[in-house]
Amino acid sequence: MSVPKMLHPFAIPARTEFTTFVGGEGAEIIDSEGNRYIDAMASLWYLHAGHSCQPIIDAVTAQMNNLAAFHTFEKFSNEPAEALAAKISSLAPVDDSRVFFTDSGSEAVDTAMKLARASHARAGNPERRLIVSRDRGYHGVNYGGLAAMGLPLSKENFGRMLPDVMQVPVDDLEAMAILFSERGHEIAAVISEPVQGAAGVYPPPDGYLQGLRRLCDQYGAFLILDEVITGFGRLGTWFAGEFYGVRPDMITFAKGVTSGYQPLGGVIIGAPVRASLEADASWILRHGYTYSGHPTACAAALANIEVIGDGLMARVPHIAERLGSGLKALAADGAVDEARGVGGLWAVKLPGEMQSPPIRDAMMAKGVIPRPIGPTIAFCPPMVITDAQIDRCVDELATAIDECSRQ
Ligand code: PLP
């Protein structure tokens, strides 16, 4: 069989067989043969509002009938982009913020890295170039975020990485403190996911994020929280910064801002970063994307944020309790080695040496699609998931592990 014309992302290029999806409803996704599955990962951590959310569809349709597209470079603007920036700024745990729009999380991360360096440079500190990230971190696949990536396999074959970007051992505040004591005057920013997602769902140790905040304050570096997964209600608060009581200087977001109905990302930029960028009324920020502030994408986000605030986010503690206790019960029974998570983000470490792709395939055969990550199976369901669907996720995981361990 020959390969299809589409070269798939994060896939084996020689792969020839794919599952094709044609529809979705609530927390369910439907393939071209009519099979229905529980979308236990909200696609790729983003379908907070679930499939077929009519208010978002209506908002996108209305905006397209009005102004479908126009850029926002230089002196041009549009109403949904301005309204969305104001809305996000009002929700974010960032002091006196503004919002820069991108099309994806990767672009958001690269934008935040560039803004951190530019802000220090404009403030007369061009030597502050170093961006520090954590092992096991995922910050997208553009060259900036890739340099900050703490998952080494994803860097292979792509040549030399961006200079002045380095990783420190994960969850090790002492290692970070040593780096600051040696190179604090060179550090532009620390970037960290509040909960490491793509690596397999690792919540931060108690006090870790607060420790990062303290070090950044002490040495004059910016703290960037990469909330591409945790933003827009995933932990039951609008942002994880609020959940953990940490106010960063910048937040990167994407995914849940539109529940994926339109591609959109961005950076929330706080007062200390803004100050030097706005100081000279003639200086031009030479950075931006063709679709930054795309009106239709912003209209989708405005409707989605309303849906999330209007009852969906309030369901997250319940999802956390039901899904979390189901997975922890599997750990208590010895069916899995560990269950970990927070809010609507959960994962199990499979027993012993068991790997996740066959478990995912066995669960899919029973109508549940989780995410396989090495020895980990992750769950991040749409917030519209029902109790019965949550229970099926846990039950089908247990059945799949049982089946695979007998083969
Ligand atoms: N940052 C984090 C924390 C992510 O989880 C991701 C994607 O999963 C990204 C950045 C990259 O986002 P995108 O795939 O939209 O470019």
Coordinates of C-alpha atoms and ligand atoms in Angstrom, one line a residue:
M1 CA 0.0 0.0 0.0
S2 CA 1.4 3.4 -0.9
V3 CA 1.7 6.3 1.6
P4 CA -1.0 9.0 1.4
K5 CA -0.2 12.5 0.1
M6 CA -0.6 14.0 3.5
L7 CA 2.6 13.7 5.7
H8 CA 1.2 13.4 9.2
P9 CA 2.6 15.2 12.3
F10 CA 4.3 13.2 15.0
A11 CA 3.8 10.1 12.9
I12 CA 5.9 7.4 11.2
P13 CA 6.3 8.9 7.6
A14 CA 6.0 5.4 6.1
R15 CA 2.6 4.7 7.8
T16 CA -0.1 3.8 5.4
E17 CA -3.1 3.1 7.6
F18 CA -5.2 5.8 9.5
T19 CA -8.5 6.1 11.3
T20 CA -10.5 8.8 9.6
F21 CA -12.9 10.8 11.7
V22 CA -16.0 12.4 10.2
G23 CA -18.1 13.7 13.1
G24 CA -18.3 14.4 16.8
E25 CA -20.9 15.0 19.5
G26 CA -20.3 16.1 23.0
A27 CA -17.5 13.9 24.4
E28 CA -17.7 11.5 21.5
I29 CA -16.0 11.3 18.2
I30 CA -17.2 9.2 15.2
D31 CA -15.1 7.5 12.5
S32 CA -15.8 7.0 8.8
E33 CA -17.2 3.5 9.5
G34 CA -19.7 4.9 12.0
N35 CA -17.8 3.7 15.2
R36 CA -18.3 6.0 18.2
Y37 CA -15.5 6.6 20.7
I38 CA -15.2 8.6 23.9
D39 CA -12.7 11.3 23.1
A40 CA -10.9 10.8 26.4
M41 CA -8.1 13.3 25.5
A42 CA -10.3 16.2 24.2
S43 CA -8.5 15.6 20.9
L44 CA -5.0 16.8 21.8
W45 CA -5.7 18.4 25.2
Y46 CA -7.9 21.2 23.7
L47 CA -11.6 20.4 23.1
H48 CA -12.7 21.8 26.5
A49 CA -16.2 22.5 25.2
G50 CA -16.5 19.1 23.5
H51 CA -17.6 18.4 19.9
S52 CA -20.6 20.1 18.2
C53 CA -20.8 23.1 20.5
Q54 CA -23.4 25.2 18.9
P55 CA -22.6 28.6 20.4
I56 CA -19.1 28.4 19.0
I57 CA -20.2 27.2 15.6
D58 CA -22.8 30.0 15.5
A59 CA -20.2 32.7 16.5
V60 CA -17.8 31.5 13.8
T61 CA -20.5 31.5 11.2
A62 CA -21.8 34.9 12.2
Q63 CA -18.3 36.4 12.1
M64 CA -17.5 34.8 8.7
N65 CA -20.7 36.4 7.4
N66 CA -19.5 39.7 8.7
L67 CA -15.7 40.1 8.5
A68 CA -14.1 36.7 7.8
A69 CA -10.5 37.8 7.8
F70 CA -8.2 40.9 7.9
H71 CA -4.8 41.4 9.4
T72 CA -4.0 43.4 12.5
F73 CA -0.5 44.6 11.6
E74 CA 0.5 48.2 12.3
K75 CA -2.7 50.4 12.6
F76 CA -5.3 47.9 11.8
S77 CA -7.6 46.1 14.2
N78 CA -11.0 44.3 14.5
E79 CA -13.6 44.1 17.2
P80 CA -13.4 40.4 18.1
A81 CA -9.6 40.6 18.6
E82 CA -9.8 43.7 20.8
A83 CA -12.7 42.2 22.8
L84 CA -10.9 39.0 23.3
A85 CA -7.6 40.7 24.4
A86 CA -9.7 42.6 27.0
K87 CA -11.5 39.5 28.1
I88 CA -8.3 37.4 28.5
S89 CA -6.5 40.2 30.2
S90 CA -9.4 40.5 32.8
L91 CA -9.2 36.7 33.5
A92 CA -5.4 36.2 33.7
P93 CA -3.4 36.3 37.0
V94 CA -0.9 38.7 35.4
D95 CA -0.6 42.3 36.5
D96 CA -1.8 45.0 34.1
S97 CA -1.5 42.8 31.0
R98 CA -1.9 43.0 27.3
V99 CA -2.3 40.1 24.8
F100 CA -0.3 39.3 21.7
F101 CA -2.1 36.8 19.4
T102 CA -0.5 33.9 17.5
D103 CA -2.0 30.8 15.7
S104 CA -0.6 28.1 17.9
G105 CA 1.2 27.2 21.2
S106 CA 4.5 26.9 19.5
E107 CA 4.2 30.4 18.1
A108 CA 3.1 31.6 21.5
V109 CA 6.2 30.1 23.1
D110 CA 8.6 31.6 20.5
T111 CA 6.8 35.0 20.9
A112 CA 7.2 34.9 24.7
M113 CA 10.9 34.0 24.4
K114 CA 11.5 36.9 21.9
L115 CA 9.5 39.3 24.0
A116 CA 11.5 38.4 27.1
R117 CA 14.8 39.1 25.4
A118 CA 13.5 42.2 23.6
S119 CA 12.1 43.6 26.8
H120 CA 15.5 43.3 28.6
A121 CA 17.3 44.6 25.6
R122 CA 15.1 47.7 25.4
A123 CA 15.6 48.2 29.1
G124 CA 19.4 48.4 28.5
N125 CA 20.2 44.8 29.5
P126 CA 21.0 43.0 26.2
E127 CA 23.2 40.5 28.1
R128 CA 20.0 39.0 29.5
R129 CA 19.5 36.4 26.8
L130 CA 19.4 33.1 28.6
I131 CA 16.1 31.2 28.6
V132 CA 15.9 28.5 31.2
S133 CA 13.4 25.6 30.9
R134 CA 13.0 22.2 32.7
D135 CA 13.9 18.7 31.7
R136 CA 10.7 16.8 30.6
G137 CA 9.2 20.2 29.5
Y138 CA 7.3 20.5 26.2
H139 CA 7.1 23.9 24.6
G140 CA 6.2 23.2 21.0
V141 CA 8.2 22.5 18.0
N142 CA 9.3 25.8 16.5
Y143 CA 13.1 26.4 16.9
G144 CA 12.7 28.5 20.0
G145 CA 10.3 26.1 21.8
L146 CA 12.3 23.2 20.5
A147 CA 15.5 24.6 22.1
A148 CA 13.5 24.9 25.4
M149 CA 12.2 21.3 25.0
G150 CA 13.1 19.0 27.8
L151 CA 12.3 15.8 25.8
P152 CA 15.5 15.1 23.9
L153 CA 14.1 12.6 21.3
S154 CA 12.2 15.5 19.7
K155 CA 15.4 17.4 19.1
E156 CA 17.1 14.6 17.2
N157 CA 18.0 15.2 13.5
F158 CA 17.1 18.9 13.5
G159 CA 20.6 20.2 13.8
R160 CA 22.0 22.7 16.2
M161 CA 19.5 24.3 18.6
L162 CA 19.1 28.0 19.4
P163 CA 21.9 29.3 21.6
D164 CA 21.3 30.7 25.1
V165 CA 18.5 28.3 25.9
M166 CA 19.2 25.6 28.5
Q167 CA 17.4 23.0 30.7
V168 CA 17.7 22.3 34.4
P169 CA 16.8 19.1 36.2
V170 CA 13.1 18.8 36.6
D171 CA 11.4 19.7 39.9
D172 CA 14.8 20.6 41.4
L173 CA 14.6 24.1 42.9
E174 CA 18.1 23.8 44.3
A175 CA 19.6 23.2 40.8
M176 CA 17.7 26.3 39.6
A177 CA 18.9 28.3 42.6
I178 CA 22.5 27.3 41.8
L179 CA 22.1 28.3 38.1
F180 CA 20.7 31.7 39.2
S181 CA 23.5 32.3 41.7
E182 CA 26.1 31.6 38.9
R183 CA 24.3 33.2 35.9
G184 CA 21.4 35.2 37.3
H185 CA 22.5 38.4 35.5
E186 CA 22.3 36.7 32.1
I187 CA 18.8 35.1 32.6
A188 CA 16.1 36.7 30.5
A189 CA 13.3 34.3 31.6
V190 CA 12.4 30.9 33.1
I191 CA 9.7 29.1 31.2
S192 CA 7.8 26.3 32.8
E193 CA 4.6 24.4 32.3
P194 CA 2.6 24.6 35.6
V195 CA 1.7 20.9 35.1
Q196 CA 4.0 19.1 32.6
G197 CA 1.5 17.7 30.1
A198 CA 3.0 16.2 27.0
A199 CA 5.7 14.4 29.0
G200 CA 2.9 12.4 30.7
V201 CA 1.1 14.7 33.2
Y202 CA 3.3 15.7 36.1
P203 CA 1.9 18.2 38.6
P204 CA 4.6 20.4 40.2
P205 CA 5.9 19.5 43.7
D206 CA 4.5 21.7 46.5
G207 CA 6.1 25.1 46.5
Y208 CA 8.1 24.6 43.2
L209 CA 6.3 27.2 41.1
Q210 CA 6.4 29.7 44.1
G211 CA 10.2 29.0 44.3
L212 CA 10.6 29.9 40.6
R213 CA 8.7 33.1 41.2
R214 CA 11.0 34.0 44.2
L215 CA 14.2 33.3 42.2
C216 CA 13.0 35.3 39.2
D217 CA 12.1 38.2 41.5
Q218 CA 15.4 38.1 43.3
Y219 CA 17.5 38.2 40.1
G220 CA 15.3 40.3 37.8
A221 CA 14.3 37.6 35.4
F222 CA 10.8 37.0 33.9
L223 CA 8.7 34.0 34.8
I224 CA 6.8 32.6 31.8
L225 CA 4.1 30.0 32.6
D226 CA 3.4 27.9 29.5
E227 CA -0.3 27.3 30.0
V228 CA -1.0 25.9 26.5
I229 CA -2.6 22.9 28.1
T230 CA -3.6 24.2 31.6
G231 CA -5.2 27.5 30.4
F232 CA -8.9 28.2 30.1
G233 CA -10.3 26.1 32.9
R234 CA -8.4 22.8 32.7
L235 CA -7.6 22.8 36.4
G236 CA -11.0 24.4 37.4
T237 CA -9.6 28.0 37.3
W238 CA -9.1 30.1 34.3
F239 CA -5.3 29.7 34.5
A240 CA -3.1 27.3 36.6
G241 CA -1.2 30.4 37.9
E242 CA -4.4 31.2 39.9
F243 CA -4.8 27.5 40.9
Y244 CA -1.2 27.4 42.3
G245 CA -1.2 31.0 43.6
V246 CA 1.6 32.2 41.3
R247 CA 1.5 35.4 39.2
P248 CA 3.8 35.1 36.2
D249 CA 5.1 37.9 34.0
M250 CA 3.9 36.2 30.9
I251 CA 1.5 33.3 30.1
T252 CA 1.5 31.4 26.8
F253 CA -1.8 30.0 25.8
A254 CA -3.5 28.2 22.8
K255 CA -5.6 25.0 22.6
G256 CA -8.5 25.6 25.1
V257 CA -8.8 29.3 24.2
T258 CA -11.1 28.2 21.3
S259 CA -11.6 24.6 22.3
G260 CA -9.8 24.1 19.0
Y261 CA -12.7 25.3 16.9
Q262 CA -10.3 27.7 15.3
P263 CA -6.5 27.7 15.5
L264 CA -5.4 30.4 18.0
G265 CA -2.8 31.0 20.6
G266 CA -1.1 34.0 22.3
V267 CA 0.9 35.5 25.0
I268 CA -0.4 37.4 28.0
I269 CA 2.2 40.1 28.8
G270 CA 2.5 41.7 32.2
A271 CA 3.5 45.2 33.2
P272 CA 7.3 44.5 33.8
V273 CA 7.7 43.0 30.3
R274 CA 5.6 45.8 28.7
A275 CA 7.3 48.7 30.3
S276 CA 10.5 48.9 28.2
L277 CA 8.6 47.9 25.0
E278 CA 6.2 50.9 25.4
A279 CA 8.8 53.4 26.7
D280 CA 9.8 54.8 23.3
A281 CA 6.8 55.9 21.3
S282 CA 8.7 55.5 18.0
W283 CA 10.1 51.9 18.5
I284 CA 8.5 49.2 16.3
L285 CA 8.0 45.6 17.6
R286 CA 9.0 43.7 14.5
H287 CA 7.3 40.4 15.3
G288 CA 3.9 39.0 14.3
Y289 CA 2.1 36.4 12.3
T290 CA -0.2 36.9 9.2
Y291 CA -3.1 35.6 11.2
S292 CA -2.4 37.3 14.6
G293 CA -5.7 38.5 15.9
H294 CA -7.7 36.7 13.1
P295 CA -11.3 37.9 13.6
T296 CA -13.0 34.5 13.1
A297 CA -10.6 32.7 15.4
C298 CA -11.1 35.4 18.1
A299 CA -14.9 35.2 17.7
A300 CA -14.6 31.5 18.3
A301 CA -12.6 32.2 21.5
L302 CA -15.1 34.7 22.8
A303 CA -18.0 32.3 22.5
N304 CA -15.9 29.4 23.9
I305 CA -14.8 31.4 26.9
E306 CA -18.5 32.2 27.6
V307 CA -19.4 28.5 27.4
I308 CA -16.5 27.5 29.7
G309 CA -17.4 30.2 32.2
D310 CA -21.1 29.4 32.0
G311 CA -21.0 26.1 33.9
L312 CA -18.3 24.0 32.2
M313 CA -15.3 25.0 34.3
A314 CA -17.4 24.4 37.4
R315 CA -17.6 20.7 36.4
V316 CA -13.8 20.3 36.6
P317 CA -13.5 19.5 40.3
H318 CA -16.2 16.8 39.8
I319 CA -14.3 15.3 36.8
A320 CA -11.1 15.4 38.9
E321 CA -12.7 13.6 41.8
R322 CA -14.4 10.9 39.6
L323 CA -11.6 10.3 37.1
G324 CA -8.9 10.7 39.7
S325 CA -10.4 8.3 42.2
G326 CA -11.1 5.7 39.5
L327 CA -7.5 5.8 38.4
K328 CA -6.2 5.8 42.0
A329 CA -8.3 2.8 42.7
L330 CA -6.5 1.0 39.8
A331 CA -3.2 1.9 41.4
A332 CA -4.4 0.7 44.8
D333 CA -5.3 -2.6 43.2
G334 CA -1.9 -2.9 41.6
A335 CA -3.4 -2.8 38.1
V336 CA -1.2 0.3 37.4
D337 CA 2.1 1.4 39.1
E338 CA 0.9 5.0 39.7
A339 CA -2.0 7.4 39.1
R340 CA -1.2 11.1 39.0
G341 CA -3.0 14.3 38.0
V342 CA -4.9 17.4 38.9
G343 CA -8.1 19.0 37.7
G344 CA -9.1 17.5 34.4
L345 CA -5.6 16.2 33.6
W346 CA -4.7 12.6 34.6
A347 CA -2.4 9.8 33.7
V348 CA -1.4 6.3 34.9
K349 CA 2.0 4.6 34.7
L350 CA 1.4 1.2 33.3
P351 CA 2.6 -1.8 35.2
G352 CA 6.2 -3.0 34.9
E353 CA 7.6 -2.6 31.4
M354 CA 4.2 -2.4 29.7
Q355 CA 4.1 0.2 26.8
S356 CA 1.1 2.3 26.0
P357 CA 0.4 2.0 22.2
P358 CA -1.1 -1.5 22.5
I359 CA -3.2 -0.4 25.5
R360 CA -4.5 2.6 23.6
D361 CA -5.3 0.3 20.6
A362 CA -7.1 -2.2 22.9
M363 CA -9.1 0.6 24.5
M364 CA -9.9 2.1 21.1
A365 CA -11.3 -1.3 20.0
K366 CA -13.7 -0.9 23.0
G367 CA -14.6 2.7 22.1
V368 CA -12.3 4.9 24.2
I369 CA -9.4 7.0 22.9
P370 CA -6.8 8.0 25.5
R371 CA -3.2 9.2 24.7
P372 CA -0.3 6.8 24.8
I373 CA 2.9 8.4 26.0
G374 CA 5.7 5.8 26.5
P375 CA 4.7 3.8 29.6
T376 CA 1.9 6.3 30.4
I377 CA -1.7 6.5 29.4
A378 CA -3.1 10.0 29.7
F379 CA -6.6 11.4 30.0
C380 CA -7.8 15.0 29.5
P381 CA -11.5 14.7 28.7
P382 CA -13.8 17.4 27.3
M383 CA -15.5 19.1 30.2
V384 CA -18.9 17.9 28.9
I385 CA -17.9 14.3 29.6
T386 CA -20.6 12.4 31.6
D387 CA -20.1 10.3 34.7
A388 CA -20.9 7.1 32.7
Q389 CA -18.3 8.1 30.1
I390 CA -15.7 8.7 32.8
D391 CA -16.4 5.3 34.3
R392 CA -16.0 3.7 30.9
C393 CA -12.6 5.3 30.5
V394 CA -11.4 3.7 33.7
D395 CA -13.1 0.4 33.1
E396 CA -11.8 0.0 29.6
L397 CA -8.3 0.9 30.8
A398 CA -8.5 -1.9 33.4
T399 CA -9.8 -4.4 30.8
A400 CA -7.1 -3.4 28.3
I401 CA -4.3 -3.9 30.8
D402 CA -5.7 -7.2 31.8
E403 CA -6.0 -8.4 28.2
C404 CA -2.5 -7.2 27.3
S405 CA -0.8 -8.7 30.4
R406 CA -2.2 -12.1 29.4
Q407 CA -0.9 -12.0 25.8
Ligands
PLP1 N1 3.4 24.4 25.0 C1 2.8 23.3 25.6 C2 2.8 23.3 27.1 C3 2.1 22.4 24.9 O1 1.6 21.3 25.5 C4 2.1 22.5 23.5 C5 1.4 21.4 22.7 O2 1.0 20.4 23.2 C6 2.7 23.6 22.9 C7 3.4 24.5 23.7 C8 2.7 23.7 21.4 O3 1.5 24.0 21.0 P1 1.1 23.8 19.4 O4 1.1 22.4 19.1 O5 -0.3 24.5 19.3 O6 2.1 24.5 18.6

